[in-house]
Structures are given as structure tokens and as C-alpha cells.
XYZ file of C-alpha atoms in Angstrom:
370
model
C -2.936 17.635 20.704
C -2.800 14.102 21.522
C -0.053 12.260 23.355
C 2.171 9.714 21.710
C 1.172 7.118 24.039
C -1.449 6.705 26.909
C -2.591 3.770 28.815
C -6.169 4.343 30.269
C -6.179 1.036 32.356
C -2.739 -0.294 33.024
C -4.045 -3.599 31.861
C -1.103 -6.121 31.285
C -1.005 -8.387 28.037
C 0.962 -11.242 27.374
C 1.857 -10.264 23.771
C 4.209 -8.616 21.464
C 3.267 -5.977 18.813
C 5.215 -6.118 15.628
C 5.136 -2.228 14.648
C 6.289 -1.024 11.321
C 6.511 2.639 11.630
C 8.061 5.461 9.895
C 10.417 7.284 11.988
C 10.818 11.006 11.188
C 13.598 11.684 13.387
C 15.831 9.215 11.394
C 13.818 10.169 8.108
C 13.370 6.409 7.248
C 10.907 3.165 8.324
C 12.191 0.663 11.158
C 10.145 -2.303 12.746
C 9.950 -2.252 16.200
C 8.947 -5.217 18.531
C 6.811 -3.835 21.783
C 6.146 -5.989 24.629
C 2.437 -5.023 25.442
C 2.698 -5.683 29.334
C 4.743 -2.319 29.473
C 5.028 -1.006 25.673
C 8.749 -1.209 25.847
C 10.628 -1.893 22.476
C 12.676 -4.916 22.842
C 14.091 -5.087 19.541
C 14.300 -3.298 16.542
C 14.828 -4.247 12.729
C 16.356 -1.607 10.140
C 18.563 -2.862 7.452
C 20.617 -1.012 4.898
C 17.938 -0.366 2.316
C 20.488 1.189 -0.357
C 22.587 -1.794 -0.228
C 19.528 -4.032 -0.831
C 18.346 -1.846 -3.735
C 21.915 -2.046 -5.514
C 21.655 -5.614 -5.913
C 18.205 -5.712 -7.933
C 18.673 -7.037 -11.155
C 15.087 -6.645 -12.670
C 15.229 -3.210 -14.046
C 12.339 -3.831 -16.395
C 10.131 -4.099 -13.606
C 11.901 -1.883 -10.909
C 13.387 0.580 -13.079
C 12.586 3.284 -10.456
C 13.221 1.424 -7.321
C 15.826 3.922 -6.156
C 13.649 6.408 -6.539
C 10.323 5.446 -5.354
C 12.129 2.910 -2.640
C 14.835 4.873 -1.507
C 15.809 4.894 2.398
C 13.569 8.003 2.793
C 10.531 6.814 1.357
C 10.785 2.935 2.287
C 7.821 1.555 4.340
C 7.972 -2.299 5.563
C 4.724 -3.488 4.942
C 3.229 -6.237 7.426
C 6.604 -7.626 8.443
C 6.237 -11.091 9.266
C 8.850 -12.798 11.940
C 9.798 -16.329 11.485
C 11.169 -18.502 14.438
C 14.876 -17.712 14.151
C 14.011 -13.831 14.196
C 14.460 -13.632 10.567
C 12.040 -11.151 8.966
C 10.108 -11.135 5.593
C 8.882 -8.078 4.209
C 8.431 -5.892 1.286
C 7.570 -1.964 0.281
C 4.445 -2.236 -1.396
C 4.711 -3.279 -5.205
C 8.548 -4.112 -4.538
C 10.562 -7.354 -4.504
C 9.878 -9.193 -1.158
C 13.145 -9.456 1.032
C 14.288 -11.532 4.166
C 16.646 -9.969 6.605
C 17.970 -11.799 9.830
C 17.711 -10.946 13.429
C 20.579 -8.456 12.896
C 18.866 -6.737 9.902
C 21.312 -8.263 7.505
C 20.155 -9.490 4.033
C 19.164 -13.239 3.493
C 17.690 -13.057 0.164
C 15.608 -10.953 -2.514
C 12.939 -12.333 -4.781
C 12.440 -9.863 -7.543
C 10.521 -12.042 -9.735
C 7.281 -10.325 -8.792
C 5.995 -6.913 -7.574
C 4.567 -8.057 -4.102
C 2.401 -5.850 -2.166
C 0.162 -5.750 1.068
C 0.003 -8.781 3.524
C 2.260 -11.681 4.547
C 0.422 -14.585 6.204
C 2.286 -18.072 7.166
C 0.010 -21.114 6.277
C -0.199 -24.501 8.305
C 2.621 -25.823 5.985
C 4.826 -22.894 7.288
C 4.689 -21.575 3.666
C 3.746 -17.812 3.039
C 1.269 -16.146 1.085
C 1.575 -12.786 -0.483
C -0.278 -10.866 -3.017
C 1.761 -9.732 -6.217
C 1.178 -8.064 -9.853
C 1.873 -10.572 -12.391
C 4.059 -9.752 -14.903
C 4.209 -11.083 -17.560
C 0.637 -11.443 -17.106
C -1.860 -14.446 -17.020
C -2.919 -15.648 -20.159
C -6.554 -13.661 -20.074
C -4.779 -10.390 -19.179
C -2.150 -10.982 -21.885
C -4.851 -11.397 -24.434
C -5.989 -7.861 -23.772
C -3.332 -5.779 -22.440
C -0.277 -5.193 -24.464
C 1.664 -2.750 -22.634
C 3.210 -2.622 -18.896
C 1.109 -0.832 -16.172
C -1.840 -3.096 -15.692
C -2.311 -4.580 -12.226
C -2.741 -8.442 -12.741
C -2.907 -9.077 -9.003
C -2.318 -12.698 -7.890
C -2.068 -14.944 -5.178
C 1.208 -16.084 -4.430
C 2.901 -18.838 -2.083
C 6.632 -19.284 -1.140
C 8.718 -20.868 1.062
C 11.069 -19.613 3.709
C 14.252 -19.597 0.888
C 12.148 -16.948 -0.951
C 11.206 -19.607 -3.584
C 7.468 -19.418 -5.259
C 5.934 -22.344 -5.232
C 2.259 -21.612 -6.307
C 1.131 -18.688 -8.459
C -2.378 -17.962 -9.808
C -4.167 -14.668 -11.140
C -7.108 -13.446 -9.373
C -8.764 -12.457 -12.675
C -8.183 -16.181 -14.105
C -9.735 -17.469 -10.772
C -12.661 -15.110 -11.281
C -13.404 -16.213 -15.051
C -12.746 -20.098 -14.522
C -15.066 -19.817 -11.580
C -17.669 -17.824 -13.834
C -17.716 -14.905 -11.434
C -16.479 -12.635 -14.415
C -17.092 -13.236 -17.962
C -13.832 -13.915 -20.259
C -14.703 -10.697 -22.180
C -15.188 -8.370 -19.365
C -13.953 -4.910 -19.993
C -10.608 -4.397 -18.193
C -9.104 -1.206 -20.133
C -11.017 1.205 -18.528
C -9.523 0.558 -14.959
C -5.616 -0.587 -14.472
C -6.407 -1.877 -11.264
C -9.973 -3.668 -11.056
C -9.174 -5.955 -8.401
C -6.935 -4.561 -5.655
C -5.881 -7.612 -3.770
C -5.039 -6.571 -0.100
C -5.242 -9.556 2.038
C -4.583 -13.684 1.673
C -5.658 -15.218 5.261
C -4.872 -19.016 5.284
C -7.169 -21.554 6.987
C -5.440 -23.436 9.565
C -8.170 -26.117 10.531
C -11.281 -27.763 8.868
C -14.684 -26.763 9.855
C -18.056 -27.367 8.127
C -17.467 -24.324 6.358
C -13.981 -24.709 4.998
C -10.925 -26.862 4.830
C -7.364 -26.717 6.142
C -5.445 -25.190 3.119
C -8.183 -22.980 1.862
C -7.513 -19.056 1.815
C -9.729 -16.061 1.904
C -9.149 -13.029 -0.292
C -9.961 -9.423 0.067
C -10.676 -7.644 -3.363
C -11.099 -4.071 -2.438
C -12.243 -2.594 -5.700
C -14.820 -5.330 -6.164
C -16.079 -5.017 -2.374
C -16.042 -8.496 -2.050
C -14.312 -11.247 0.064
C -13.466 -14.741 -2.006
C -13.296 -17.976 -0.190
C -10.751 -19.882 -2.592
C -9.277 -23.623 -2.368
C -6.224 -23.567 -4.235
C -6.248 -27.375 -4.444
C -9.190 -27.302 -6.710
C -8.923 -23.704 -7.992
C -12.802 -23.415 -6.687
C -14.482 -20.574 -5.657
C -16.467 -21.713 -2.461
C -18.172 -18.617 -1.494
C -18.040 -14.926 -2.830
C -19.443 -12.721 -0.279
C -20.485 -9.308 -0.779
C -22.460 -7.233 1.891
C -22.327 -4.072 3.887
C -18.949 -3.244 3.491
C -16.906 -1.179 1.028
C -13.330 -1.421 -0.142
C -12.328 -3.401 2.866
C -9.005 -4.728 4.095
C -8.035 -7.670 6.440
C -10.069 -10.729 6.958
C -9.466 -12.893 10.050
C -10.696 -16.227 10.751
C -12.241 -15.763 14.431
C -14.216 -19.187 14.978
C -15.209 -22.257 13.274
C -18.118 -20.404 11.565
C -17.042 -16.511 11.592
C -14.667 -14.434 9.898
C -14.013 -10.520 11.058
C -13.818 -7.750 8.149
C -12.071 -4.698 8.543
C -14.283 -2.564 6.592
C -13.095 1.023 5.618
C -16.693 2.201 4.587
C -15.843 4.216 1.545
C -19.023 4.912 -0.076
C -19.553 7.244 -2.974
C -22.245 9.279 -1.069
C -21.637 8.266 2.778
C -18.779 7.847 4.367
C -18.991 7.207 8.096
C -16.179 5.696 10.640
C -14.231 2.457 9.715
C -15.766 -0.767 11.034
C -15.533 -4.092 12.169
C -17.880 -6.414 10.744
C -18.379 -10.363 11.681
C -19.960 -12.628 9.278
C -21.487 -15.814 10.287
C -21.684 -18.567 7.948
C -24.318 -20.354 9.632
C -26.775 -17.357 9.586
C -25.171 -15.734 6.493
C -25.470 -12.213 8.810
C -23.200 -9.754 9.388
C -22.934 -7.576 12.511
C -20.926 -4.567 13.779
C -19.000 -4.788 16.841
C -17.155 -2.053 18.684
C -18.903 0.371 16.533
C -19.947 2.882 19.432
C -16.440 3.025 20.587
C -15.059 3.491 17.023
C -17.531 6.184 15.876
C -16.655 8.101 19.787
C -12.884 8.080 18.502
C -13.344 9.198 14.894
C -11.862 6.156 13.902
C -11.333 6.322 10.107
C -8.586 5.355 7.400
C -9.667 5.481 3.921
C -7.278 3.255 2.534
C -4.995 0.157 4.509
C -6.039 -0.641 8.109
C -6.461 -3.733 10.241
C -8.013 -5.173 13.112
C -7.185 -8.183 15.379
C -9.418 -10.023 18.170
C -7.422 -10.732 21.431
C -8.009 -14.451 22.940
C -9.860 -12.755 25.773
C -12.200 -10.494 23.195
C -10.255 -7.424 23.316
C -9.698 -5.865 19.992
C -6.650 -4.198 18.535
C -7.196 -1.792 15.567
C -4.844 0.034 13.134
C -5.634 3.613 11.583
C -2.829 3.398 8.992
C -3.484 6.622 7.189
C -3.195 8.760 10.760
C -0.713 6.525 12.281
C -2.594 5.359 15.378
C -3.479 2.234 17.118
C -5.539 1.374 19.599
C -6.710 -1.384 22.153
C -10.207 -2.100 23.789
C -10.826 -4.486 26.186
C -13.820 -6.954 26.043
C -15.910 -4.393 27.912
C -15.061 -2.347 24.946
C -12.903 -0.100 27.771
C -10.138 1.961 25.709
C -7.017 0.560 27.015
C -4.528 2.137 25.167
C -3.712 4.767 22.323
C -0.817 5.207 20.141
C 0.285 7.620 17.772
C 3.548 7.307 16.015
C 4.814 10.753 16.345
C 8.062 12.243 17.349
C 9.154 15.019 19.670
C 8.359 17.749 16.756
C 4.872 16.242 16.796
C 5.380 14.850 12.990
C 3.214 11.737 12.591
C 4.127 8.837 10.330
C 2.613 6.139 8.697
C 2.253 2.613 10.427
C 2.426 -0.210 7.691
C 0.057 -3.222 8.588
C 1.450 -4.095 11.919
C 0.880 -7.632 13.876
C -0.006 -8.796 17.263
C 1.480 -12.108 18.477
C -0.123 -13.927 21.541
C 1.758 -17.338 21.023
C 3.920 -17.534 24.274
C 6.064 -20.054 23.155
C 7.031 -17.902 20.089
C 7.362 -14.716 22.406
C 9.834 -16.674 24.820
C 11.734 -18.110 21.945
C 11.975 -14.599 20.600
C 13.252 -13.088 23.677
C 15.769 -15.872 24.180
C 17.175 -14.812 20.721
C 17.389 -11.310 21.487
C 19.056 -12.012 24.643
C 21.676 -14.275 23.104
C 22.165 -12.002 19.625
C 25.404 -10.476 18.995
C 24.361 -7.691 16.986
C 24.391 -3.937 17.798
C 20.831 -2.933 17.264
């Protein structure tokens, strides 16, 4: 019985929301760019999915793509918008693709099955999880048939070319976190990598170029240094099947805790881990509990520069913003006039005013119909 959108404080925010949403009215997914000052849609991406699927040649790995990733089932995942207005995304365990501001296809990378987050680093390259096939060396020794999820970290450039790739299982074995003879046949998805968070600045606790990895099925966070293939920190704690890591200060990260325990499942939480004290703390916990905020899978959070919190409840198509005083600013539910609710598939907040002004200029000058 909730409204599609409510603004409870009329607070103005100088930012934009990149919202990948399923549109039941048109039976397809789209990406809306929304001005947070007034929640108006300023641009929409929605490319021709059937035409893209017809260009995929790797039928050994994507033999069901015309079924699983047909227009009616396709979902844009964590879309990343570049400075020229182009957009890079995938539809979960699928090829990666890039479209321009007018939603014309630029390239497809079908070397891997890409999934979950897309994050740009300090060199303007892009980190994205994938499923390696053929398998990495440790997995290939044990698994002879296709179907095992050999999660990998992949770095690509803006042209869609892979410039770095490494299996997470290989990382764990080489760093003596997993024995090289650990049993993998019992679980086809033992890692479930769902986020790669690049480090942009040096601090006492990390170096520029490091990355943080969220391993859902290990309920663990890895602080990894690709330059040396070294695991710096392996973090576990009061979280279960988590998603979305964000670096929020020189000594803190935030963790989106889905909070999925065998006997006890409460609302999803936002945790802060402090590398100085080695302690965790919950933030906005009373507010999330009051709102019955729970997403069993997926989900993410973002802290604004002024201390406000954005959260996405992916399973129920809901997003909320709480100001720094923990007052609810907005609530949006992805529903249409028939009350049909669609997924939201990893949205993104942008506060960079230079980027926003440039993007709005591109929209004003564009010569396409959408």
C-alpha cells in the first residue's frame, strides 16, 4: 500500500541516481538517470537487446542467452556511465557490453560470464567479477565438466579488452587461506564474488591500486594487492552473506550485511569496520529495523558526503535515503500504475559535480530520440 515515491523532508541533493530498474509496463529493463534535487528522470538508456544477443558468437558458454537474456528477462546490472555518456553493464553471468548515450551498441566482450559489480579505478580501468571458463589451473585439476563457478577478478579497459584476470580460488590457495586440496565438488558456487572495490589513495592501511573483495559464500572480505598477488587482510565478523564494500575514510570501510544466518535472520544492516581498532559498529540500525529493511540477496549502500545514507533493497524494488540525523528523506518503490513491482539491479549515486554538469551538457546536446 505504499506510494511509488515519497519525499518526507523536501531536502535538495546535488547528485544523480543511476537506477537500473525493471519496467513492467514495457516488459523490459531500463536505466534511468534521476536528478536527486527533484527526482525527475533526465535520461533513459534502453538498447536493442535482441540485436545484441544475435551478435554473440560464444555459444559454448552462452548457449541459452536468447532464452535467459531475452528482452523480457534481461536486467541491466550495476551500470557504469563514463565521461562521454557511454554505459557499460551486463545482465548477470552474461557478456559485458558498452552502449553510447543514444543506446547504440559499441562493443561486446563475451570472453567471460561477467556478473555483479562494475567499479572504475584510479587508472580509469574497470574491475568486474567473472566466471572463468576454461577453468583456472587449480579448478581444472578437479573439475572436468562445465558448471562450476570459478569466480575471478577481471580488469578491463574502456575498449572492453581484458588486461588482468585471476581466479579467487587461486588467490586463496596461494595465500594459504585455502588448502590446495580443499573439496569443491560438494558446492558448485563456493566463493560467490559479488563486489570489487578499488582503492584510490594510499593510507596507513592500504595502497592505491589495492582492491577489496566481497565473498558472499565465505561471509568474508578480502583486502588484496594485485601488484604482488598478496592478501593483506582476510576479514570475517558479525556479518553473513554480505554485499557491497565501500571505503569511507582513511581507516574505515562500510559493509552491506544481508544478515542471512541459519537460525536467525533479522533486517539487513550497514556495518562499519575500523582498521585501527579492528572493531565493527552498526549504523542507522534502528531506522533500518523500523522500515523492515531486508534483502536476502543483492543490495547496496552509499554514504553521501554530508553523512546521509542511501540504501537499496534489491529483492523488493525499494530505495531509501536517510539524512545524517537519521530522518527518512525519500522512499521510492519501483512500481507501475498497476502496482506491479520490479527489481532494482544495483543502482549508483554520483555526487561529482564536474561529472554531473558534463553529463547534463551531453544530454542537452544529444541528437537521439530517448
